[in-house]
Short mmCIF file of C-alpha atoms in Angstrom, two decimals:
data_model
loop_
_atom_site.label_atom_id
_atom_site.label_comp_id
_atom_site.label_asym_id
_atom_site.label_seq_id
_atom_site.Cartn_x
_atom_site.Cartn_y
_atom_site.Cartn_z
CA UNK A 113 26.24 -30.54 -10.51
CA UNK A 114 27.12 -30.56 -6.63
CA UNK A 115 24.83 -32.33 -4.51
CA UNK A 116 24.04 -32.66 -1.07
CA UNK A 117 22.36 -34.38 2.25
CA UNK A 118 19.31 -32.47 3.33
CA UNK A 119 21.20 -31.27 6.53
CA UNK A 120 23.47 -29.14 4.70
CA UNK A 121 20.27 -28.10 2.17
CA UNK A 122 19.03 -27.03 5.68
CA UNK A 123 22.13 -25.30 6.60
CA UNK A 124 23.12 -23.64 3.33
CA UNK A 125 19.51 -22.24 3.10
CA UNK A 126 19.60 -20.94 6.35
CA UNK A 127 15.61 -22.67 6.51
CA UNK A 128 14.82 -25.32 9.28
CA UNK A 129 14.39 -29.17 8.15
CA UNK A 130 10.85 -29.92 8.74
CA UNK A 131 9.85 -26.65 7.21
CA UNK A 132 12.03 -27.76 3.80
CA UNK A 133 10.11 -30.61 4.28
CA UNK A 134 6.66 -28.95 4.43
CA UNK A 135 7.36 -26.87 1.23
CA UNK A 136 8.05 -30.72 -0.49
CA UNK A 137 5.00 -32.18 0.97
CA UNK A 138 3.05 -28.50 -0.29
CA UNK A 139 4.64 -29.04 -3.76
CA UNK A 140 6.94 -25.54 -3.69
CA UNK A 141 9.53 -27.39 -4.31
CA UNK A 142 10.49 -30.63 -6.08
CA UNK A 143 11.60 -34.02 -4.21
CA UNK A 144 14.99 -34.86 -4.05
CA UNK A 145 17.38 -37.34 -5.98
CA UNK A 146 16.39 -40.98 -4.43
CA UNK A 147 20.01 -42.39 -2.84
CA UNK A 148 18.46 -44.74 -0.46
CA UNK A 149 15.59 -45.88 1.64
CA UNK A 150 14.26 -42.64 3.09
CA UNK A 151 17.72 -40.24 2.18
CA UNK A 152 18.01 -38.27 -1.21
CA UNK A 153 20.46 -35.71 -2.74
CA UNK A 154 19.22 -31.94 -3.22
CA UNK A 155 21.28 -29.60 -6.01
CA UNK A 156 21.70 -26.44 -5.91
CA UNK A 157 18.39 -26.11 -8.36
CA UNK A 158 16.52 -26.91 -4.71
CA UNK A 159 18.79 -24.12 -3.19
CA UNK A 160 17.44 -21.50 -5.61
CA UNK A 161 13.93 -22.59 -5.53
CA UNK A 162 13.85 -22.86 -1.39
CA UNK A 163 15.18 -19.55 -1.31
CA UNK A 164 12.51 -17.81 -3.51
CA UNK A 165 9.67 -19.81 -1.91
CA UNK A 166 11.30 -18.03 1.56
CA UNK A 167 11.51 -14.59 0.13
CA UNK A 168 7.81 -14.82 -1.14
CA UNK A 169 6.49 -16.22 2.05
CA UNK A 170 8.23 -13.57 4.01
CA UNK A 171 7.69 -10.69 1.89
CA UNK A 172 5.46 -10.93 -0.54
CA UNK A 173 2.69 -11.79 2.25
CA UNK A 174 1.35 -14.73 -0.43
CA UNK A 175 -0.30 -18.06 0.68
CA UNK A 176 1.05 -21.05 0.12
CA UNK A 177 -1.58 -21.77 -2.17
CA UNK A 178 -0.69 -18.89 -4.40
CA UNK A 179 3.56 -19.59 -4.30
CA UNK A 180 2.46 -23.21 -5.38
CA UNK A 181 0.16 -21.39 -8.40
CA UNK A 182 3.08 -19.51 -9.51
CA UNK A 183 6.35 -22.12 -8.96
CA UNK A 184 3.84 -24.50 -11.54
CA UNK A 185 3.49 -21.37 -13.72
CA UNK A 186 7.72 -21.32 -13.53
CA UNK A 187 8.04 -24.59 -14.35
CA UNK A 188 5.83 -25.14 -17.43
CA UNK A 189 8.33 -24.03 -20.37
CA UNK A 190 5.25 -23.54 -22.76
CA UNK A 191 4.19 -20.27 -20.66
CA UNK A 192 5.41 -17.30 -22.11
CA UNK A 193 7.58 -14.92 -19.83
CA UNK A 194 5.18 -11.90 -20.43
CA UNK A 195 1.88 -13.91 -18.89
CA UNK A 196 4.24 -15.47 -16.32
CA UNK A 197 4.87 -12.11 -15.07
CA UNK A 198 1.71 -11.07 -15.33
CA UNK A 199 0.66 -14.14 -13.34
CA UNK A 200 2.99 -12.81 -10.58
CA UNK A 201 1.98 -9.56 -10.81
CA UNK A 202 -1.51 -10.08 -10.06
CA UNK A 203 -0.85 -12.21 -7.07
CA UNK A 204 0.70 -9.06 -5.05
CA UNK A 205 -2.26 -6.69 -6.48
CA UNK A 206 -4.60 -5.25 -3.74
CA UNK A 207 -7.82 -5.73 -3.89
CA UNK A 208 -10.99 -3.41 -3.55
CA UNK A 209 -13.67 -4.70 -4.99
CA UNK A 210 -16.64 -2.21 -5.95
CA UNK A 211 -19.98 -2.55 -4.50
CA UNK A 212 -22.81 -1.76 -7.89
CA UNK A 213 -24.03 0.99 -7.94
CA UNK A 214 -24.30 4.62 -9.67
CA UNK A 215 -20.85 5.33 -8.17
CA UNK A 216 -19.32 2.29 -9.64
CA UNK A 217 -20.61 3.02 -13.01
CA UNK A 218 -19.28 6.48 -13.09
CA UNK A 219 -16.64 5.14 -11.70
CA UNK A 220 -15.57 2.95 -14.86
CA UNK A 221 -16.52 5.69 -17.52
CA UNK A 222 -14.21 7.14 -15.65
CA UNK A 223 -11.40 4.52 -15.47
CA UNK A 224 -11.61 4.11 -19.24
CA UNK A 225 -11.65 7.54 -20.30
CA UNK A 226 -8.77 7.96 -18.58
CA UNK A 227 -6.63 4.71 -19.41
CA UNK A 228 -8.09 5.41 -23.17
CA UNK A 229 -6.51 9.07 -23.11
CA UNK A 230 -3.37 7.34 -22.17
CA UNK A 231 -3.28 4.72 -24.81
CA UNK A 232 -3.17 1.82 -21.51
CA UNK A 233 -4.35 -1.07 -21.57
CA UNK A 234 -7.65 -1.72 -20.78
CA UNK A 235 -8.29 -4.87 -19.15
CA UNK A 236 -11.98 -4.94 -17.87
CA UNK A 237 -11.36 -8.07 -15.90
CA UNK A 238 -7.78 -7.33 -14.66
CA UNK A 239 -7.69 -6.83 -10.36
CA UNK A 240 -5.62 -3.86 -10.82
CA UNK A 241 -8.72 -2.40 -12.64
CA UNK A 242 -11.15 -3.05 -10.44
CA UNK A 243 -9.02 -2.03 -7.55
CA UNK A 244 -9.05 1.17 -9.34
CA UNK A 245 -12.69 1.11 -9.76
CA UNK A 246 -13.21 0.45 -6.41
CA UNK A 247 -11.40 3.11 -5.45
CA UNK A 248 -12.21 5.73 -7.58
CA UNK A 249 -16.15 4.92 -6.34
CA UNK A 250 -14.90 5.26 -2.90
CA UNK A 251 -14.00 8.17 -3.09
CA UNK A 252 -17.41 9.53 -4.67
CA UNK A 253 -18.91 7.69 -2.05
CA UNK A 254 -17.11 9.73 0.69
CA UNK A 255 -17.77 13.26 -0.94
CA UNK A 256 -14.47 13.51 -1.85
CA UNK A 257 -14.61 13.22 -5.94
CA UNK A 258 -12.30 16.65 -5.53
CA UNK A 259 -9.75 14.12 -5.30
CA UNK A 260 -10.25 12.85 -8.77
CA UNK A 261 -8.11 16.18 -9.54
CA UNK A 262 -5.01 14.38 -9.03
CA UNK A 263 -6.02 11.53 -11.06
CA UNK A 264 -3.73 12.62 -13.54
CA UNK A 265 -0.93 13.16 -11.45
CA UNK A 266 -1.08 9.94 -10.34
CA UNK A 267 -0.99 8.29 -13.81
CA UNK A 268 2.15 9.98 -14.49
CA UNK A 269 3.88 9.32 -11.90
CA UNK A 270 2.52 5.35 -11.96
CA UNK A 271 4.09 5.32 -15.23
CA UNK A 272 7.40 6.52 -14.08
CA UNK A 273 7.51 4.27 -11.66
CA UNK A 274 6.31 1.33 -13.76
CA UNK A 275 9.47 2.29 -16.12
CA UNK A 276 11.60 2.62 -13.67
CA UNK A 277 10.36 -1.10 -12.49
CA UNK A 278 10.64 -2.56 -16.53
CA UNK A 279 14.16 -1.20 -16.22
CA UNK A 280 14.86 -3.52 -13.07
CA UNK A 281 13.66 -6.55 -14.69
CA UNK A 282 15.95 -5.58 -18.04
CA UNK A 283 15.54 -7.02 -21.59
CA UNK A 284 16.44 -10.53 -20.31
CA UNK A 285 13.60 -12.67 -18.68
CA UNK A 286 14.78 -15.91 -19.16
CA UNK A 287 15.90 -16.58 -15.67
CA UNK A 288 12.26 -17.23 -14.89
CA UNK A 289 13.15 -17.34 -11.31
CA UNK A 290 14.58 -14.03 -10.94
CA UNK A 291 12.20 -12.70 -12.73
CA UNK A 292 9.00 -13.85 -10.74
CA UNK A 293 11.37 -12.63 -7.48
CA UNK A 294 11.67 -9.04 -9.23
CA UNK A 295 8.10 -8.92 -9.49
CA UNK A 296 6.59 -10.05 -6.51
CA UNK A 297 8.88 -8.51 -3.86
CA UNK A 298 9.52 -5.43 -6.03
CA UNK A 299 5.86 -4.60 -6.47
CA UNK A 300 5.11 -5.26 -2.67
CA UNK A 301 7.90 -4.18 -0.98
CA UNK A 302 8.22 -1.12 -3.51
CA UNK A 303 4.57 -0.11 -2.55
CA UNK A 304 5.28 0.28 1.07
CA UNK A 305 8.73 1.91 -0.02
CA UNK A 306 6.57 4.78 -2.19
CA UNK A 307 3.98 4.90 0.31
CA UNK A 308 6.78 5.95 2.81
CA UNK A 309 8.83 8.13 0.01
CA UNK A 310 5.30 10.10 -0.74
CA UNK A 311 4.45 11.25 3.08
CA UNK A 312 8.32 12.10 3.54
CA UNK A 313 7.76 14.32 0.31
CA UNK A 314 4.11 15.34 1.80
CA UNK A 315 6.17 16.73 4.95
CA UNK A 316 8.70 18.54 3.27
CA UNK A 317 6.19 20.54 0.90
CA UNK A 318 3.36 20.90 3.38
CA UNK A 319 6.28 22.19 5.61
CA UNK A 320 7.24 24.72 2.93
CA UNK A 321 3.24 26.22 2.71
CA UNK A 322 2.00 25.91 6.17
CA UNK A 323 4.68 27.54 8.28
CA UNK B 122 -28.56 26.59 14.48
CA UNK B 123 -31.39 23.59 13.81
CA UNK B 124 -31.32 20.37 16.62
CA UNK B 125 -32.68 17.76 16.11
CA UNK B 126 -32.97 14.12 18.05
CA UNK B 127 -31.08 11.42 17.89
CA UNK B 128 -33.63 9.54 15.69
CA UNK B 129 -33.15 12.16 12.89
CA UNK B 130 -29.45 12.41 13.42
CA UNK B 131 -29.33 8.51 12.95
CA UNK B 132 -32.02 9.28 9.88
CA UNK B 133 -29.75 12.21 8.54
CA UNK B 134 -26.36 10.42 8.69
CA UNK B 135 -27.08 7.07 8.08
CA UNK B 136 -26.02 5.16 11.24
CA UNK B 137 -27.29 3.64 13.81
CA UNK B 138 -28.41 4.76 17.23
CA UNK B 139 -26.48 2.18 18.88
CA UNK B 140 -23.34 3.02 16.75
CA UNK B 141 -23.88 7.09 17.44
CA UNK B 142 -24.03 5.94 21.23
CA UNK B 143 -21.40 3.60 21.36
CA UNK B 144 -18.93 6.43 19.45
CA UNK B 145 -19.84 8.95 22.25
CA UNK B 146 -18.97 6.80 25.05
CA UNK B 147 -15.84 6.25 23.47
CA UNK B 148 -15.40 10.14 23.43
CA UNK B 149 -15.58 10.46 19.72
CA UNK B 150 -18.48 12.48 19.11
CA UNK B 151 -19.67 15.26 21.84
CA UNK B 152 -22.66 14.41 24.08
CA UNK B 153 -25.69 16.66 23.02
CA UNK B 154 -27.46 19.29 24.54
CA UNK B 155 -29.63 18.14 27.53
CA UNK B 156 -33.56 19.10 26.77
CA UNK B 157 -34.46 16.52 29.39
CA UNK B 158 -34.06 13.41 31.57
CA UNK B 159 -32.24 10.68 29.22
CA UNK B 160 -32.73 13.48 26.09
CA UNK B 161 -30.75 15.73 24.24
CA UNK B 162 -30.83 17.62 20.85
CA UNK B 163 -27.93 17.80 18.53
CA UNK B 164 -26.68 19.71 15.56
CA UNK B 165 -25.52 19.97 12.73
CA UNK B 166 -21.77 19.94 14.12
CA UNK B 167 -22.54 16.46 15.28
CA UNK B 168 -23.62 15.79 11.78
CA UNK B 169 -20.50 16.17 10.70
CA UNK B 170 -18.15 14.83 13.27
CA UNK B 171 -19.77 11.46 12.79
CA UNK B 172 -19.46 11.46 9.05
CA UNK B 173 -16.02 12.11 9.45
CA UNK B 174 -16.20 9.46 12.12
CA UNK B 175 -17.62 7.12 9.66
CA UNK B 176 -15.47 7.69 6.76
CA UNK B 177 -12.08 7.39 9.59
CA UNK B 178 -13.32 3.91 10.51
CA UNK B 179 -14.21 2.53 7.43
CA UNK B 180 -12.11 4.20 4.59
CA UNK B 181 -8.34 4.95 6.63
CA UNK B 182 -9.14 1.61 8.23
CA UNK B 183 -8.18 3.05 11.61
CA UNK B 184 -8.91 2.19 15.62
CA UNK B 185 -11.34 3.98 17.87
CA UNK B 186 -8.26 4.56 19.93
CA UNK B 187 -6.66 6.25 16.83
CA UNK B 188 -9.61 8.05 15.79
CA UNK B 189 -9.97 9.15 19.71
CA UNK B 190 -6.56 10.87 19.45
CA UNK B 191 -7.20 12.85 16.19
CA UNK B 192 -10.72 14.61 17.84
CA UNK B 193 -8.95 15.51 20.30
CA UNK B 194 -6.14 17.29 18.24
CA UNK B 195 -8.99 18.91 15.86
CA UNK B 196 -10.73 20.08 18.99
CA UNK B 197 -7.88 21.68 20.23
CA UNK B 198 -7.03 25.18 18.99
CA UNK B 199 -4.02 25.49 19.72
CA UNK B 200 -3.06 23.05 17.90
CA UNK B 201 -1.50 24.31 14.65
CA UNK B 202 -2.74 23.71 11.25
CA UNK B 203 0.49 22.20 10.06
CA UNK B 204 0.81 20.04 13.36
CA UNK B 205 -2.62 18.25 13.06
CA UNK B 206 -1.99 17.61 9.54
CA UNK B 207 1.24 16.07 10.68
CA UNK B 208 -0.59 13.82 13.21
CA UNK B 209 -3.15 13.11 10.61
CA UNK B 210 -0.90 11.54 8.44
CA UNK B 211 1.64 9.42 10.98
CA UNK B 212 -1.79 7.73 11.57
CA UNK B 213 -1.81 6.38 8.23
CA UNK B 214 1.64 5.51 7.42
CA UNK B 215 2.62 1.53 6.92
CA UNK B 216 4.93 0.40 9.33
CA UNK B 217 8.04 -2.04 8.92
CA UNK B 218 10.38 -1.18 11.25
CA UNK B 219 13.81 -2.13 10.67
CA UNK B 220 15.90 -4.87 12.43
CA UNK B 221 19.03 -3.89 13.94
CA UNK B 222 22.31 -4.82 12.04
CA UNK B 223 24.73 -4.07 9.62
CA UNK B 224 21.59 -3.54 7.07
CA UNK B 225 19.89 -1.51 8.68
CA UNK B 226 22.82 1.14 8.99
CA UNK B 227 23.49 1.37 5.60
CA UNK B 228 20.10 1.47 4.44
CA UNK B 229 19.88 4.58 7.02
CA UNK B 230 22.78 6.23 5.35
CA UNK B 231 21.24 5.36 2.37
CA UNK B 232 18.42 7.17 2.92
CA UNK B 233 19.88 10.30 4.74
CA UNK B 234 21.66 10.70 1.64
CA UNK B 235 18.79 10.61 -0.27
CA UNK B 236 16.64 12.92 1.45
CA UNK B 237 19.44 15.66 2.11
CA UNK B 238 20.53 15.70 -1.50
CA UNK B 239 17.12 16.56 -2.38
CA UNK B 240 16.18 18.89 0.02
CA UNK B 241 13.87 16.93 2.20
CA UNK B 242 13.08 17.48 5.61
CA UNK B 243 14.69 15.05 7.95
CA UNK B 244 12.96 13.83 10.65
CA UNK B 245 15.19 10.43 12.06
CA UNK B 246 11.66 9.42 14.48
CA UNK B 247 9.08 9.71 11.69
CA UNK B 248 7.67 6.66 11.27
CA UNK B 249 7.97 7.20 7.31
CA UNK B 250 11.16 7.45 7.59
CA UNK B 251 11.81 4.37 9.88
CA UNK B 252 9.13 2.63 7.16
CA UNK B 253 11.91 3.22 4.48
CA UNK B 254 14.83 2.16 6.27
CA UNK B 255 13.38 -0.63 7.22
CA UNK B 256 12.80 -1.54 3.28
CA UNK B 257 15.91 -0.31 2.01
CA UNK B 258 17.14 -2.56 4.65
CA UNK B 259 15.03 -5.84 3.73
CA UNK B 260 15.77 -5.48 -0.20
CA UNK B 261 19.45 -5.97 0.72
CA UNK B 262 18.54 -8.53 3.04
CA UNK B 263 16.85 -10.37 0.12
CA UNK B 264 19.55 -10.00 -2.05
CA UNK B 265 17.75 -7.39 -4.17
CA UNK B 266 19.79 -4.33 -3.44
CA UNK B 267 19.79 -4.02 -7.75
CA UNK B 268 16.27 -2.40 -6.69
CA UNK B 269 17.73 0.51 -5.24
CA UNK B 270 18.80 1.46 -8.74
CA UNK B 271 15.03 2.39 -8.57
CA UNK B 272 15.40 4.71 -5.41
CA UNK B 273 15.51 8.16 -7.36
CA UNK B 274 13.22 7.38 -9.83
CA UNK B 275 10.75 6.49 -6.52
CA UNK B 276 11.53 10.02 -5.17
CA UNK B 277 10.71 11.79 -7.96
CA UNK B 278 7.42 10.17 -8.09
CA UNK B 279 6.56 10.61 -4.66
CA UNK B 280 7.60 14.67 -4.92
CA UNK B 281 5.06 14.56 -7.87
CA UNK B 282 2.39 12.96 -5.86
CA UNK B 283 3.22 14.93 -2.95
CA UNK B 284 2.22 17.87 -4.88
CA UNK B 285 -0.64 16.95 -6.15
CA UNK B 286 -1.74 15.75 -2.61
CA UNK B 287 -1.12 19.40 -1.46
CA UNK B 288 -2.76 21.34 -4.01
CA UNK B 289 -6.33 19.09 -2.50
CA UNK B 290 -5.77 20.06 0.42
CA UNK B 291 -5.54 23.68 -0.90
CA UNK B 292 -3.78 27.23 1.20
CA UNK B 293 -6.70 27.37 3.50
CA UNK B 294 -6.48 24.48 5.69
CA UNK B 295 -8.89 26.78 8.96
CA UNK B 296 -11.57 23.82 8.12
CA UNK B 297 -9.72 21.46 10.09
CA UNK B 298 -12.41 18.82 9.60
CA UNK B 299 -12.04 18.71 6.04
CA UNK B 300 -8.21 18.66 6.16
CA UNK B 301 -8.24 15.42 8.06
CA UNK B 302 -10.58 13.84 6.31
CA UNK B 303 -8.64 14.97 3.25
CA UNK B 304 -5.30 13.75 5.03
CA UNK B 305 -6.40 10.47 6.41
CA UNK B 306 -8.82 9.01 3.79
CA UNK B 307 -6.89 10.94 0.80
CA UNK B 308 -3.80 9.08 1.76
CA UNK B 309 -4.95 5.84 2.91
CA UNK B 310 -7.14 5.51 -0.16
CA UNK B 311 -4.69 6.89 -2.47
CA UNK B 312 -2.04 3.99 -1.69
CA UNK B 313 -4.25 1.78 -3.09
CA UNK B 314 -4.87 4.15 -5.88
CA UNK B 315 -1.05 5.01 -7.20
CA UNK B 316 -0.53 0.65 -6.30
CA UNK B 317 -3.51 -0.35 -8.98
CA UNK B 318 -2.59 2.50 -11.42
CA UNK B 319 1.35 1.24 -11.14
CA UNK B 320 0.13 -2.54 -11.64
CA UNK B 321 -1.73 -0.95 -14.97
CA UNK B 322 0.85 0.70 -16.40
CA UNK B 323 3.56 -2.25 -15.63
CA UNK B 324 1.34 -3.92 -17.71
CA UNK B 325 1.21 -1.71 -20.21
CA UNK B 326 5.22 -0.54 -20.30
CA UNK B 327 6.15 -4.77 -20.18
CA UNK B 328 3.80 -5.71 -23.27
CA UNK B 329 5.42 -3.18 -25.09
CA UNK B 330 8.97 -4.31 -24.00
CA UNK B 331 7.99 -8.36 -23.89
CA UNK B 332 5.89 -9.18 -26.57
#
């Protein structure tokens, strides 16, 4: 394995010395190879890792609390890839928590029914459910429960998207890396990217019945 | 038509005098009629407009100055149906403007493909439209262009969803109150709605694939 000076680190990484060296102080990213008093050698493992610390800093929006979670979760060999992904999912999961309450009870029948129907997985606990909760008591809340008509609309095309995101990651998960990278700036980049995708479709067939 | 003072409008829509005052000095909600010096009735039209007020500034997470704008496109009737609904929505669309660069023009072209081989309108100053250049742009950026593999799969999702938006609203959008409210909180809301119910079914679709 190549090694280098943290000056070229700096350079090849494109990522300013003293902020390399904040990510080592945070514990992102793993001290170098000791050469001398104060100097060390970085591989290209410290490349790889500085580069997805970047990318989730930049766009996945996450604290640095939350990258140093999930770079332990990497490096511990006994996790298996399915909760490490997980892990990383839930990081990049919005969050709308539901006030109690009538509404948040129906709310959940609701919820379950539906995932039930489905044959999902029901997760009481999970923040994607109750995000979903939340929502779905919101919109009670509001008067506007007609929207619970597209509820199923919505499930089908979540789980057309969600294989469409499986078939990103492919069968292979062992570059744990890659894999958290997929899932972190895939799920919160692609949310903005449907978000934009749905009113661009909105336009086109609103256009088509009211003009 | 019934008025009533401002105690029972604060009683009827549960908010505060101060709050009811403070939204029509901003010009959000019409002054009432005068039955006096410092007193005025109001109806049930004012009812309404702060309940849609209410639901604007706490459910589509939007600015007075935002909300000003909209009032004064509902209150105007020559405004078109299709038109309002248009403003409506740019009011609630995530924004991530692309850089300038190399990127950025062949995520554009990317996307003008896209949209013209399925039949989409193509508007180059929406600010959907700028949303998804500017993350087609940033997934190449990131070295993550094998996400736009995804890109079709996305659209048909968002046509789906589009749909089902539309058929809420319903043909007979002449309640222009309704179809803003629908608009603005329907879409805002229903991000976070399609986001959780994608994070449940990734969860579903990867257990089956990784376990």
């Amino acid at each position: 394995m190549k090694y280098v000076r943290m000056a070229e680190l700096s350079e090849t990484t494109g990522i300013p010395v003293p902020t390399i060296k904040y990510y080592m102080r945070e514990g992102l990213v793993a001290p170098g190879r000791p050469t001398g008093r104060n100097q060390a050698d970085y591989s290209d493992e410290h490349v790889r890792r500085l580069k997805l610390v970047r990318a989730l800093v930049e766009y996945g929006d996450l604290s640095i609390a939350v990258i140093r979670d999930l770079m332990a979760r990497i490096d511990n060999p006994e996790l298996e890839a399915f909760d490490l992904l997980g892990a990383a999912q839930k990081t990049v999961t919005p969050r709308r928590e539901p006030r109690s309450g009538p509404y948040k009870d129906r709310a959940e029948d609701r919820l379950h029914e539906l995932l039930a129907r489905r044959g999902w997985r029901i997760r009481t606990g999970d923040p994607a459910y109750r995000t979903a909760v939340g929502v779905l008591a919101t919109l009670e809340e509001v008067g506007r429960e007609d929207m619970l008509d597209a509820l199923d609309a919505y499930a089908d095309a979540a789980e057309q998207i969600a294989e469409a995101d499986l078939r990103l990651l492919g069968g292979d998960v062992s570059d744990r890396e890659r894999a958290v990278e997929i899932v972190v700036i895939g799920t919160s980049v692609g949310d903005t990217l449907i978000a934009s995708l749905r009113r661009l479709a909105q336009a086109t067939v609103g256009e088509r019945l009211y003009t």
